[in-house]
Amino acid sequence: MKDVSRGVTIRCFIASILKSVNHCNLYADLPGYISPSVLTGDELRPDLLITLENRCIYILELTVGFESNLFTNATRKRQKYQDLINEQLKNYEKVKFVNLSISSLGVFSHPSLDFSEMLKDLKFDEQCR
């Protein structure tokens, strides 16, 4: 149960930071935000969606688990959302899947580097200066 509450806390933190990005729309599976299901339907609802003016969408999924399962969890989430990724290509020129996979001790998996790339694409660093 601790990992679930950590996941919610991390999602809230990420959403609160990303809502300050100027040139995008943020959808979050959290109270007080527009639900990602308005774009994806109810079958698959990623943790966060970010749409950009340049017809790009980021599908962000957070996974919290044990260190020994980080890579397995990231792979499983990618497979889970592959059909949604393909479906969104009908509406967006670029669809980028970002899996932020964190261990219960705070270790990030290698696919989490995509999160850093997403922040660069959003010019997040420039807006926080």
PDB file of C-alpha atoms in Angstrom:
ATOM      1  CA  MET A   1       0.000   0.000   0.000  1.00  0.00           C
ATOM      2  CA  LYS A   2       2.930   2.348   0.655  1.00  0.00           C
ATOM      3  CA  ASP A   3       3.992   2.150  -3.015  1.00  0.00           C
ATOM      4  CA  VAL A   4       0.490   3.186  -4.125  1.00  0.00           C
ATOM      5  CA  SER A   5       0.505   6.283  -1.917  1.00  0.00           C
ATOM      6  CA  ARG A   6       4.057   7.106  -3.037  1.00  0.00           C
ATOM      7  CA  GLY A   7       2.898   6.827  -6.632  1.00  0.00           C
ATOM      8  CA  VAL A   8       0.022   9.249  -6.028  1.00  0.00           C
ATOM      9  CA  THR A   9       2.336  11.664  -4.219  1.00  0.00           C
ATOM     10  CA  ILE A  10       4.846  11.566  -7.081  1.00  0.00           C
ATOM     11  CA  ARG A  11       2.090  12.023  -9.707  1.00  0.00           C
ATOM     12  CA  CYS A  12       0.726  15.026  -7.793  1.00  0.00           C
ATOM     13  CA  PHE A  13       4.196  16.534  -7.572  1.00  0.00           C
ATOM     14  CA  ILE A  14       4.943  16.042 -11.281  1.00  0.00           C
ATOM     15  CA  ALA A  15       1.520  17.380 -12.330  1.00  0.00           C
ATOM     16  CA  SER A  16       1.856  20.461 -10.124  1.00  0.00           C
ATOM     17  CA  ILE A  17       5.214  21.267 -11.692  1.00  0.00           C
ATOM     18  CA  LEU A  18       4.193  20.567 -15.297  1.00  0.00           C
ATOM     19  CA  LYS A  19       1.032  22.686 -15.139  1.00  0.00           C
ATOM     20  CA  SER A  20       3.315  25.735 -15.217  1.00  0.00           C
ATOM     21  CA  VAL A  21       4.617  24.868 -18.710  1.00  0.00           C
ATOM     22  CA  ASN A  22       3.227  27.515 -21.070  1.00  0.00           C
ATOM     23  CA  HIS A  23       2.805  25.898 -24.466  1.00  0.00           C
ATOM     24  CA  CYS A  24       1.056  22.652 -23.505  1.00  0.00           C
ATOM     25  CA  ASN A  25      -2.134  21.148 -22.103  1.00  0.00           C
ATOM     26  CA  LEU A  26      -1.843  18.829 -19.116  1.00  0.00           C
ATOM     27  CA  TYR A  27      -4.253  15.983 -18.396  1.00  0.00           C
ATOM     28  CA  ALA A  28      -3.803  14.021 -15.174  1.00  0.00           C
ATOM     29  CA  ASP A  29      -5.543  11.095 -13.544  1.00  0.00           C
ATOM     30  CA  LEU A  30      -5.792  13.155 -10.357  1.00  0.00           C
ATOM     31  CA  PRO A  31      -8.485  15.250  -8.657  1.00  0.00           C
ATOM     32  CA  GLY A  32      -8.524  18.850  -9.903  1.00  0.00           C
ATOM     33  CA  TYR A  33      -7.158  18.047 -13.376  1.00  0.00           C
ATOM     34  CA  ILE A  34      -8.830  17.191 -16.670  1.00  0.00           C
ATOM     35  CA  SER A  35      -8.772  13.406 -16.984  1.00  0.00           C
ATOM     36  CA  PRO A  36      -6.621  11.809 -19.711  1.00  0.00           C
ATOM     37  CA  SER A  37      -9.704   9.749 -20.602  1.00  0.00           C
ATOM     38  CA  VAL A  38     -11.123  12.727 -22.550  1.00  0.00           C
ATOM     39  CA  LEU A  39      -8.438  11.938 -25.149  1.00  0.00           C
ATOM     40  CA  THR A  40      -7.853   8.229 -24.590  1.00  0.00           C
ATOM     41  CA  GLY A  41     -11.233   6.839 -23.560  1.00  0.00           C
ATOM     42  CA  ASP A  42     -11.844   4.896 -20.375  1.00  0.00           C
ATOM     43  CA  GLU A  43     -10.155   1.607 -21.270  1.00  0.00           C
ATOM     44  CA  LEU A  44      -6.585   2.860 -20.805  1.00  0.00           C
ATOM     45  CA  ARG A  45      -5.989   5.943 -18.733  1.00  0.00           C
ATOM     46  CA  PRO A  46      -2.329   6.913 -18.364  1.00  0.00           C
ATOM     47  CA  ASP A  47      -1.199   8.889 -15.327  1.00  0.00           C
ATOM     48  CA  LEU A  48      -0.447  12.049 -17.326  1.00  0.00           C
ATOM     49  CA  LEU A  49      -0.899  13.280 -20.886  1.00  0.00           C
ATOM     50  CA  ILE A  50       0.758  16.382 -22.239  1.00  0.00           C
ATOM     51  CA  THR A  51      -0.259  17.809 -25.596  1.00  0.00           C
ATOM     52  CA  LEU A  52       1.889  20.395 -27.329  1.00  0.00           C
ATOM     53  CA  GLU A  53       1.038  23.011 -29.934  1.00  0.00           C
ATOM     54  CA  ASN A  54       3.273  21.240 -32.472  1.00  0.00           C
ATOM     55  CA  ARG A  55       0.887  18.226 -32.601  1.00  0.00           C
ATOM     56  CA  CYS A  56       2.958  16.129 -30.224  1.00  0.00           C
ATOM     57  CA  ILE A  57       1.568  14.174 -27.279  1.00  0.00           C
ATOM     58  CA  TYR A  58       3.437  12.703 -24.335  1.00  0.00           C
ATOM     59  CA  ILE A  59       1.951   9.708 -22.578  1.00  0.00           C
ATOM     60  CA  LEU A  60       3.512   9.572 -19.122  1.00  0.00           C
ATOM     61  CA  GLU A  61       3.125   6.542 -16.897  1.00  0.00           C
ATOM     62  CA  LEU A  62       4.575   6.246 -13.415  1.00  0.00           C
ATOM     63  CA  THR A  63       5.560   2.873 -11.989  1.00  0.00           C
ATOM     64  CA  VAL A  64       6.713   2.334  -8.411  1.00  0.00           C
ATOM     65  CA  GLY A  65       8.042  -1.101  -7.447  1.00  0.00           C
ATOM     66  CA  PHE A  66      10.994  -3.118  -6.229  1.00  0.00           C
ATOM     67  CA  GLU A  67      14.497  -2.545  -7.657  1.00  0.00           C
ATOM     68  CA  SER A  68      14.607  -6.093  -9.023  1.00  0.00           C
ATOM     69  CA  ASN A  69      11.511  -5.428 -11.175  1.00  0.00           C
ATOM     70  CA  LEU A  70      12.286  -1.977 -12.606  1.00  0.00           C
ATOM     71  CA  PHE A  71      13.095  -3.103 -16.142  1.00  0.00           C
ATOM     72  CA  THR A  72      10.291  -5.690 -16.187  1.00  0.00           C
ATOM     73  CA  ASN A  73       7.758  -3.106 -14.998  1.00  0.00           C
ATOM     74  CA  ALA A  74       8.885  -0.575 -17.613  1.00  0.00           C
ATOM     75  CA  THR A  75       8.602  -3.177 -20.382  1.00  0.00           C
ATOM     76  CA  ARG A  76       5.166  -4.289 -19.185  1.00  0.00           C
ATOM     77  CA  LYS A  77       3.856  -0.702 -19.145  1.00  0.00           C
ATOM     78  CA  ARG A  78       5.205  -0.031 -22.632  1.00  0.00           C
ATOM     79  CA  GLN A  79       3.416  -3.127 -23.937  1.00  0.00           C
ATOM     80  CA  LYS A  80       0.227  -2.178 -22.097  1.00  0.00           C
ATOM     81  CA  TYR A  81       0.097   1.218 -23.810  1.00  0.00           C
ATOM     82  CA  GLN A  82       1.350   0.211 -27.282  1.00  0.00           C
ATOM     83  CA  ASP A  83      -2.163   0.124 -28.795  1.00  0.00           C
ATOM     84  CA  LEU A  84      -2.939   3.549 -27.302  1.00  0.00           C
ATOM     85  CA  ILE A  85       0.321   4.911 -28.738  1.00  0.00           C
ATOM     86  CA  ASN A  86      -0.626   3.604 -32.181  1.00  0.00           C
ATOM     87  CA  GLU A  87      -4.168   4.993 -31.847  1.00  0.00           C
ATOM     88  CA  GLN A  88      -2.907   8.472 -30.925  1.00  0.00           C
ATOM     89  CA  LEU A  89      -0.741   8.543 -34.071  1.00  0.00           C
ATOM     90  CA  LYS A  90      -4.002   9.116 -35.953  1.00  0.00           C
ATOM     91  CA  ASN A  91      -4.443  12.435 -34.118  1.00  0.00           C
ATOM     92  CA  TYR A  92      -0.875  13.583 -33.451  1.00  0.00           C
ATOM     93  CA  GLU A  93       2.256  13.809 -35.560  1.00  0.00           C
ATOM     94  CA  LYS A  94       4.433  12.561 -32.698  1.00  0.00           C
ATOM     95  CA  VAL A  95       3.484  10.299 -29.811  1.00  0.00           C
ATOM     96  CA  LYS A  96       6.103   9.837 -27.125  1.00  0.00           C
ATOM     97  CA  PHE A  97       5.725   7.325 -24.314  1.00  0.00           C
ATOM     98  CA  VAL A  98       7.565   8.151 -21.104  1.00  0.00           C
ATOM     99  CA  ASN A  99       7.742   5.559 -18.351  1.00  0.00           C
ATOM    100  CA  LEU A 100       9.004   7.010 -15.117  1.00  0.00           C
ATOM    101  CA  SER A 101       9.861   3.800 -13.271  1.00  0.00           C
ATOM    102  CA  ILE A 102      11.039   4.290  -9.693  1.00  0.00           C
ATOM    103  CA  SER A 103      11.906   1.732  -7.048  1.00  0.00           C
ATOM    104  CA  SER A 104      10.372   1.914  -3.600  1.00  0.00           C
ATOM    105  CA  LEU A 105      13.806   3.126  -2.416  1.00  0.00           C
ATOM    106  CA  GLY A 106      13.973   5.944  -4.989  1.00  0.00           C
ATOM    107  CA  VAL A 107      16.128   4.295  -7.686  1.00  0.00           C
ATOM    108  CA  PHE A 108      15.162   5.303 -11.254  1.00  0.00           C
ATOM    109  CA  SER A 109      15.206   2.798 -14.115  1.00  0.00           C
ATOM    110  CA  HIS A 110      17.096   3.490 -17.336  1.00  0.00           C
ATOM    111  CA  PRO A 111      13.889   4.186 -19.360  1.00  0.00           C
ATOM    112  CA  SER A 112      13.276   7.057 -16.930  1.00  0.00           C
ATOM    113  CA  LEU A 113      15.889   9.002 -18.897  1.00  0.00           C
ATOM    114  CA  ASP A 114      13.047   9.646 -21.362  1.00  0.00           C
ATOM    115  CA  PHE A 115      11.522  11.850 -18.653  1.00  0.00           C
ATOM    116  CA  SER A 116      14.611  14.091 -18.733  1.00  0.00           C
ATOM    117  CA  GLU A 117      14.343  14.295 -22.520  1.00  0.00           C
ATOM    118  CA  MET A 118      10.666  15.240 -22.202  1.00  0.00           C
ATOM    119  CA  LEU A 119      11.540  18.082 -19.825  1.00  0.00           C
ATOM    120  CA  LYS A 120      14.107  19.342 -22.358  1.00  0.00           C
ATOM    121  CA  ASP A 121      11.515  19.174 -25.165  1.00  0.00           C
ATOM    122  CA  LEU A 122       9.077  21.142 -23.000  1.00  0.00           C
ATOM    123  CA  LYS A 123      11.822  23.714 -22.358  1.00  0.00           C
ATOM    124  CA  PHE A 124      10.977  23.258 -18.697  1.00  0.00           C
ATOM    125  CA  ASP A 125      14.432  24.337 -17.559  1.00  0.00           C
ATOM    126  CA  GLU A 126      14.197  27.647 -19.447  1.00  0.00           C
ATOM    127  CA  GLN A 127      10.795  28.466 -17.952  1.00  0.00           C
ATOM    128  CA  CYS A 128      12.010  27.862 -14.392  1.00  0.00           C
ATOM    129  CA  ARG A 129      14.825  30.397 -14.532  1.00  0.00           C
TER     130      ARG A 129
END
